[in-house]
Short mmCIF file of C-alpha atoms in Angstrom, two decimals:
data_model
loop_
_atom_site.label_atom_id
_atom_site.label_comp_id
_atom_site.label_asym_id
_atom_site.label_seq_id
_atom_site.Cartn_x
_atom_site.Cartn_y
_atom_site.Cartn_z
CA MET A 1 -19.90 -41.82 53.61
CA ALA A 2 -23.33 -40.22 54.00
CA SER A 3 -25.62 -41.39 56.80
CA ILE A 4 -29.38 -41.51 57.11
CA HIS A 5 -29.08 -38.39 59.29
CA ASP A 6 -27.41 -36.54 56.39
CA VAL A 7 -30.21 -37.58 54.03
CA ALA A 8 -32.87 -36.40 56.48
CA LYS A 9 -31.12 -33.04 56.89
CA GLU A 10 -30.67 -32.57 53.13
CA ALA A 11 -34.34 -33.40 52.43
CA GLY A 12 -35.65 -31.42 55.40
CA VAL A 13 -37.54 -34.38 56.85
CA SER A 14 -37.24 -36.69 59.85
CA ILE A 15 -35.09 -39.82 59.96
CA ALA A 16 -38.31 -41.84 60.31
CA THR A 17 -39.58 -40.41 57.01
CA VAL A 18 -36.34 -41.33 55.22
CA SER A 19 -36.66 -44.85 56.61
CA LYS A 20 -40.23 -45.10 55.34
CA VAL A 21 -39.16 -44.05 51.83
CA ILE A 22 -36.28 -46.52 51.80
CA ASN A 23 -38.56 -49.34 52.90
CA ASP A 24 -41.39 -48.44 50.49
CA TYR A 25 -44.00 -47.47 53.06
CA THR A 26 -47.12 -46.06 51.43
CA ASP A 27 -47.94 -43.33 53.97
CA VAL A 28 -45.51 -40.81 52.44
CA SER A 29 -46.62 -38.18 49.93
CA ASP A 30 -45.21 -38.23 46.42
CA LYS A 31 -43.66 -34.80 46.96
CA THR A 32 -41.81 -35.91 50.11
CA ARG A 33 -40.78 -39.20 48.51
CA LYS A 34 -39.21 -37.33 45.58
CA LYS A 35 -37.29 -35.00 47.95
CA VAL A 36 -35.90 -37.95 49.91
CA LYS A 37 -34.91 -39.89 46.80
CA LEU A 38 -33.21 -36.80 45.38
CA ALA A 39 -31.24 -36.40 48.60
CA ILE A 40 -30.26 -40.07 48.55
CA GLU A 41 -29.02 -39.72 44.97
CA LEU A 42 -27.22 -36.43 45.67
CA LEU A 43 -25.41 -37.79 48.73
CA ARG A 44 -24.92 -41.29 47.22
CA TYR A 45 -26.37 -42.78 50.36
CA GLN A 46 -26.30 -46.58 50.68
CA PRO A 47 -28.87 -47.96 53.18
CA ASN A 48 -27.59 -50.34 55.84
CA VAL A 49 -28.82 -53.73 54.66
CA VAL A 50 -28.88 -55.23 58.16
CA ALA A 51 -30.93 -52.35 59.53
CA ARG A 52 -33.23 -52.49 56.55
CA ALA A 53 -33.79 -56.19 57.11
CA LEU A 54 -34.72 -55.56 60.74
CA VAL A 55 -37.35 -53.03 59.67
CA THR A 56 -38.85 -54.96 56.76
CA GLY A 57 -38.26 -58.56 57.83
CA ARG A 58 -36.59 -59.17 54.47
CA SER A 59 -32.97 -59.86 53.54
CA TRP A 60 -33.23 -58.41 50.01
CA THR A 61 -31.56 -61.61 48.78
CA VAL A 62 -32.98 -64.30 46.51
CA GLY A 63 -31.47 -67.72 46.04
CA VAL A 64 -30.95 -69.74 42.87
CA LEU A 65 -30.71 -73.52 42.87
CA ILE A 66 -29.55 -74.93 39.55
CA ASN A 67 -28.91 -78.64 39.70
CA ILE A 68 -27.15 -79.10 36.34
CA PRO A 69 -23.56 -78.15 35.41
CA PHE A 70 -22.90 -74.43 35.11
CA THR A 71 -20.82 -75.24 32.01
CA ASN A 72 -24.08 -75.91 30.14
CA PRO A 73 -24.72 -72.90 27.84
CA TYR A 74 -28.41 -72.93 28.76
CA VAL A 75 -27.49 -72.26 32.39
CA ALA A 76 -25.22 -69.37 31.42
CA GLU A 77 -28.01 -67.67 29.48
CA LEU A 78 -30.59 -68.32 32.20
CA LEU A 79 -28.29 -66.77 34.81
CA GLU A 80 -27.64 -63.79 32.55
CA GLY A 81 -31.38 -63.18 32.39
CA ILE A 82 -31.63 -63.47 36.18
CA LYS A 83 -28.75 -61.03 36.54
CA THR A 84 -30.40 -58.55 34.16
CA ALA A 85 -33.66 -58.62 36.11
CA LEU A 86 -31.88 -58.11 39.44
CA GLU A 87 -29.65 -55.20 38.39
CA ASN A 88 -32.04 -52.44 39.40
CA SER A 89 -34.29 -54.37 41.75
CA GLY A 90 -32.45 -53.80 45.02
CA TYR A 91 -32.04 -57.56 45.52
CA ASP A 92 -28.85 -59.60 45.60
CA LEU A 93 -28.42 -63.17 44.36
CA MET A 94 -27.11 -66.14 46.30
CA ARG A 95 -26.14 -69.33 44.50
CA LEU A 96 -27.24 -72.26 46.65
CA SER A 97 -25.25 -75.46 47.07
CA THR A 98 -27.27 -78.32 48.47
CA ARG A 99 -27.32 -81.97 49.41
CA LEU A 100 -30.55 -82.92 47.70
CA ASN A 101 -29.88 -86.67 47.92
CA ASP A 102 -29.20 -86.57 51.66
CA PRO A 103 -32.36 -87.84 53.44
CA LYS A 104 -31.50 -85.69 56.48
CA TYR A 105 -31.22 -82.52 54.40
CA SER A 106 -34.02 -79.94 54.14
CA PHE A 107 -33.89 -77.37 51.35
CA VAL A 108 -36.52 -75.25 53.11
CA ASP A 109 -34.42 -75.17 56.29
CA HIS A 110 -31.42 -74.23 54.14
CA CYS A 111 -33.29 -71.26 52.64
CA GLN A 112 -34.58 -70.15 56.01
CA SER A 113 -31.13 -70.36 57.59
CA ARG A 114 -29.90 -67.97 54.87
CA ASN A 115 -32.93 -65.72 55.46
CA LEU A 116 -33.76 -65.76 51.75
CA ASP A 117 -36.74 -63.78 50.50
CA GLY A 118 -37.40 -66.20 47.65
CA VAL A 119 -35.80 -68.77 45.37
CA VAL A 120 -35.57 -69.82 41.71
CA VAL A 121 -35.19 -73.57 41.09
CA PHE A 122 -34.08 -75.33 37.91
CA GLY A 123 -32.92 -78.84 37.07
CA VAL A 124 -34.04 -80.65 40.23
CA GLU A 125 -35.75 -84.03 39.85
CA TYR A 126 -39.52 -83.54 39.79
CA ASP A 127 -40.14 -86.08 42.54
CA ASN A 128 -37.42 -84.88 44.91
CA PRO A 129 -39.08 -84.56 48.35
CA ASN A 130 -37.36 -81.21 48.90
CA LEU A 131 -39.45 -79.71 46.10
CA GLU A 132 -42.70 -80.84 47.70
CA GLN A 133 -41.52 -79.34 50.99
CA LEU A 134 -40.75 -76.06 49.23
CA VAL A 135 -44.15 -76.02 47.50
CA GLN A 136 -45.88 -76.43 50.86
CA SER A 137 -43.79 -73.72 52.55
CA GLU A 138 -44.30 -69.96 52.77
CA ILE A 139 -41.13 -69.25 50.77
CA PRO A 140 -41.90 -67.57 47.42
CA ALA A 141 -40.51 -69.75 44.62
CA MET A 142 -40.37 -69.83 40.83
CA PHE A 143 -39.63 -73.13 39.12
CA VAL A 144 -38.10 -73.16 35.64
CA ASP A 145 -39.31 -76.00 33.37
CA THR A 146 -40.85 -77.86 36.32
CA ALA A 147 -44.64 -77.64 36.54
CA LEU A 148 -45.05 -77.38 40.30
CA MET A 149 -47.58 -75.11 41.95
CA GLY A 150 -48.08 -74.12 45.57
CA LYS A 151 -49.60 -71.37 47.66
CA ARG A 152 -46.46 -69.28 47.05
CA ALA A 153 -44.84 -71.20 44.18
CA GLY A 154 -45.31 -70.75 40.44
CA TYR A 155 -43.42 -71.80 37.33
CA ILE A 156 -42.31 -70.75 33.86
CA THR A 157 -41.70 -73.05 30.94
CA THR A 158 -41.32 -73.07 27.18
CA ASP A 159 -44.10 -74.37 24.95
CA ASN A 160 -42.09 -77.61 24.71
CA GLU A 161 -44.65 -79.79 22.97
CA LYS A 162 -45.33 -77.36 20.16
CA ALA A 163 -41.61 -76.66 19.77
CA VAL A 164 -40.74 -80.27 18.99
CA GLU A 165 -43.72 -80.55 16.66
CA ILE A 166 -42.32 -77.59 14.70
CA ALA A 167 -38.90 -79.28 14.53
CA VAL A 168 -40.34 -82.58 13.25
CA GLN A 169 -42.45 -80.72 10.69
CA HIS A 170 -39.36 -78.89 9.41
CA LEU A 171 -37.56 -82.17 8.78
CA TYR A 172 -40.63 -83.62 7.07
CA ASP A 173 -40.90 -80.57 4.82
CA LEU A 174 -37.30 -81.28 3.73
CA GLY A 175 -38.32 -84.80 2.71
CA HIS A 176 -37.32 -86.72 5.84
CA HIS A 177 -39.55 -89.63 6.89
CA ARG A 178 -37.04 -91.49 9.09
CA ILE A 179 -36.95 -89.02 11.96
CA ALA A 180 -35.37 -89.97 15.29
CA TYR A 181 -35.61 -88.26 18.64
CA ILE A 182 -32.87 -87.98 21.29
CA SER A 183 -34.76 -87.23 24.49
CA GLY A 184 -33.97 -86.15 28.01
CA VAL A 185 -34.83 -88.54 30.83
CA LEU A 186 -38.59 -89.03 30.95
CA GLY A 187 -40.71 -88.51 34.04
CA HIS A 188 -40.34 -84.73 33.99
CA VAL A 189 -42.92 -82.35 32.57
CA MET A 190 -40.40 -80.74 30.21
CA SER A 191 -39.04 -84.02 28.79
CA ASP A 192 -42.46 -85.65 28.64
CA SER A 193 -43.95 -82.66 26.80
CA ARG A 194 -41.19 -82.67 24.19
CA TYR A 195 -41.54 -86.42 23.68
CA SER A 196 -45.28 -86.01 23.32
CA GLY A 197 -44.73 -83.36 20.65
CA TYR A 198 -42.48 -85.75 18.72
CA LYS A 199 -45.03 -88.59 18.75
CA GLN A 200 -48.00 -86.34 18.01
CA ARG A 201 -46.40 -84.76 14.97
CA LEU A 202 -45.39 -88.18 13.59
CA GLU A 203 -49.03 -89.23 13.93
CA VAL A 204 -50.24 -86.11 12.14
CA LEU A 205 -47.78 -86.81 9.32
CA ASN A 206 -48.82 -90.50 9.12
CA ILE A 207 -45.32 -91.67 10.01
CA PRO A 208 -45.43 -94.84 12.16
CA TYR A 209 -43.68 -94.45 15.51
CA ASP A 210 -40.54 -96.62 15.61
CA PRO A 211 -39.21 -97.16 19.18
CA SER A 212 -35.74 -97.90 17.78
CA TYR A 213 -35.62 -94.24 16.66
CA PHE A 214 -35.98 -93.06 20.26
CA GLU A 215 -32.94 -92.60 22.52
CA LEU A 216 -32.48 -91.19 26.01
CA CYS A 217 -29.60 -88.97 27.06
CA ASP A 218 -28.69 -86.51 29.80
CA TYR A 219 -28.68 -83.32 27.66
CA SER A 220 -24.87 -83.47 27.43
CA PHE A 221 -22.39 -83.61 24.53
CA ASP A 222 -21.32 -87.14 25.48
CA GLY A 223 -24.93 -88.23 25.89
CA GLY A 224 -25.82 -86.97 22.42
CA SER A 225 -22.76 -88.66 20.93
CA LEU A 226 -23.59 -92.02 22.52
CA SER A 227 -27.24 -91.85 21.46
CA MET A 228 -26.23 -91.00 17.90
CA ARG A 229 -23.83 -93.96 17.82
CA LYS A 230 -26.71 -96.29 18.67
CA LEU A 231 -28.95 -94.75 16.01
CA LEU A 232 -26.26 -95.06 13.36
CA SER A 233 -25.81 -98.76 14.19
CA LEU A 234 -29.41 -99.54 13.19
CA PRO A 235 -29.97 -101.56 9.99
CA VAL A 236 -31.89 -98.57 8.61
CA PRO A 237 -30.62 -95.45 10.38
CA PRO A 238 -32.62 -92.20 10.51
CA THR A 239 -31.98 -89.33 8.13
CA GLY A 240 -33.18 -86.62 10.50
CA ILE A 241 -32.61 -86.14 14.24
CA VAL A 242 -34.36 -83.90 16.77
CA CYS A 243 -32.30 -83.48 19.96
CA THR A 244 -33.43 -82.48 23.43
CA SER A 245 -30.69 -79.83 23.78
CA ASP A 246 -28.07 -78.01 21.77
CA MET A 247 -25.32 -79.83 23.67
CA ALA A 248 -26.79 -83.20 22.75
CA ALA A 249 -27.05 -82.03 19.13
CA PHE A 250 -23.37 -81.02 19.12
CA GLY A 251 -22.49 -84.49 20.38
CA ALA A 252 -24.68 -86.12 17.73
CA ILE A 253 -23.03 -84.11 14.94
CA HIS A 254 -19.59 -85.00 16.28
CA GLU A 255 -20.46 -88.71 16.16
CA ILE A 256 -21.87 -88.44 12.63
CA GLU A 257 -18.65 -86.84 11.44
CA GLU A 258 -16.53 -89.37 13.34
CA GLN A 259 -18.21 -92.07 11.28
CA GLY A 260 -17.29 -90.39 8.02
CA MET A 261 -20.62 -88.74 7.23
CA SER A 262 -21.57 -85.10 7.09
CA VAL A 263 -24.32 -82.80 8.35
CA PRO A 264 -26.64 -81.98 6.64
CA ASP A 265 -25.63 -83.81 3.45
CA ASP A 266 -26.12 -87.25 5.01
CA ILE A 267 -28.11 -86.55 8.17
CA SER A 268 -29.95 -83.43 9.37
CA VAL A 269 -29.80 -82.47 13.05
CA ILE A 270 -31.94 -80.06 15.10
CA GLY A 271 -31.09 -78.88 18.63
CA PHE A 272 -33.12 -77.27 21.38
CA ASP A 273 -32.19 -74.06 23.29
CA ASN A 274 -30.59 -71.76 20.68
CA THR A 275 -27.60 -71.11 22.91
CA TYR A 276 -24.84 -68.78 21.76
CA TYR A 277 -22.75 -71.72 20.52
CA ALA A 278 -25.49 -72.81 18.11
CA GLN A 279 -24.59 -69.99 15.73
CA VAL A 280 -20.80 -70.44 15.90
CA PHE A 281 -20.71 -74.26 15.78
CA LYS A 282 -19.83 -75.78 12.41
CA PRO A 283 -22.22 -76.41 10.81
CA ALA A 284 -24.32 -73.71 12.44
CA LEU A 285 -27.11 -75.47 14.28
CA THR A 286 -30.77 -75.39 13.36
CA THR A 287 -32.45 -75.26 16.76
CA ILE A 288 -35.48 -74.32 18.81
CA ASN A 289 -35.15 -70.86 20.32
CA GLN A 290 -36.76 -70.87 23.76
CA ASN A 291 -35.76 -67.34 24.83
CA THR A 292 -33.70 -68.55 27.79
CA HIS A 293 -32.56 -65.04 28.72
CA ASN A 294 -36.16 -63.86 28.89
CA ILE A 295 -37.15 -66.89 30.97
CA GLY A 296 -34.57 -65.80 33.57
CA ILE A 297 -35.90 -62.23 33.54
CA ARG A 298 -39.54 -63.26 33.90
CA ALA A 299 -38.76 -65.78 36.64
CA ILE A 300 -37.15 -63.07 38.79
CA GLU A 301 -39.71 -60.38 38.01
CA ASN A 302 -42.55 -62.63 39.09
CA LEU A 303 -40.65 -63.89 42.12
CA ILE A 304 -40.18 -60.32 43.33
CA LYS A 305 -43.90 -59.63 42.83
CA MET A 306 -44.70 -62.56 45.12
CA ILE A 307 -42.11 -61.42 47.67
CA GLU A 308 -43.36 -57.84 47.83
CA LYS A 309 -47.08 -58.61 47.75
CA SER A 310 -47.96 -61.74 49.67
CA ASP A 311 -51.40 -61.93 48.05
CA THR A 312 -49.94 -62.12 44.52
CA PRO A 313 -51.23 -65.36 42.89
CA PRO A 314 -48.38 -67.72 41.88
CA PRO A 315 -48.09 -67.46 38.09
CA ILE A 316 -48.08 -70.14 35.41
CA LEU A 317 -46.09 -68.71 32.52
CA THR A 318 -45.34 -70.09 29.06
CA GLU A 319 -42.56 -68.59 26.97
CA PRO A 320 -43.19 -68.91 23.20
CA SER A 321 -40.67 -70.81 21.10
CA SER A 322 -39.63 -70.69 17.46
CA LEU A 323 -37.41 -72.58 15.03
CA VAL A 324 -34.14 -70.94 13.98
CA ILE A 325 -33.07 -72.50 10.68
CA ARG A 326 -29.32 -72.65 10.04
CA GLN A 327 -26.96 -75.04 8.27
CA SER A 328 -27.45 -78.36 10.07
CA THR A 329 -30.67 -79.28 8.23
CA GLY A 330 -31.14 -79.90 4.54
CA ILE A 331 -33.06 -81.83 1.90
CA VAL A 332 -33.06 -85.57 2.54
CA ARG A 333 -30.53 -87.81 0.83
CA GLU A 334 -31.26 -91.45 1.64
CA LEU A 335 -28.47 -93.37 3.43
#
């Protein structure tokens, strides 16, 4: 295995110069930098991570805290985007397990004990005190779908409000006037924005808001199924449903079929996420595409910018969304 001494000899420079190139010091000429990098590539030299950390004060590791089940397809696609962004970055990824409901626990202390350079956070309750502690800390952080800002913390989210407005409009254009909404738990920016989009589009379309057409769930298959069961038990059930996630939509469709009806002939259903399963589910799911893979990429890219340049302003990023029309929506047929 090649050593830093071998690289220095091959490039005809000092060990100190090789170290400067490895650690991205600016006081090295482009010509010398190219010679050193060529030698590193030729000899397949792998820098000692521990030594590199001592020089730079960085661990070259970022953490990810995702507080919802990894079985959720959204999580899989988000992690794939994170993985893509990290592949050629020089950073490794650590999945963080925490005790967020333990009053004695400190997420910031947890990150510092792991010597993390930064962290991506998704799915944690907005009012969890650990998030406020993180926002106030010096640890670079990117929140996904949680609108929290700090001196070194930014966030990325989908245009949630507009996305749900588009979904409601699609159902209306198909002749639906009895449009229900299966929401995530309110009190979070993401859920509240989507709910706001639902109510605003109803108002634009002159459809009176009916609270009986609103159900809460936890984004899961079972949650969507239970919410749909309640909606179907109404004296006048809805003909169109907008769901807060693809998983909830799958559960809703399952419940509709369990009760002897079909989608979209009897009821139209729209999901949110456009996960891989949306296109292979039967019927293929009409859903909001929120570019989850790209959200993961942009979260990491901007986190690394904050890590490597401490004066980088924390970003506020919005990923555009669009409606992908498939087989789960159709022209209204009154129940």
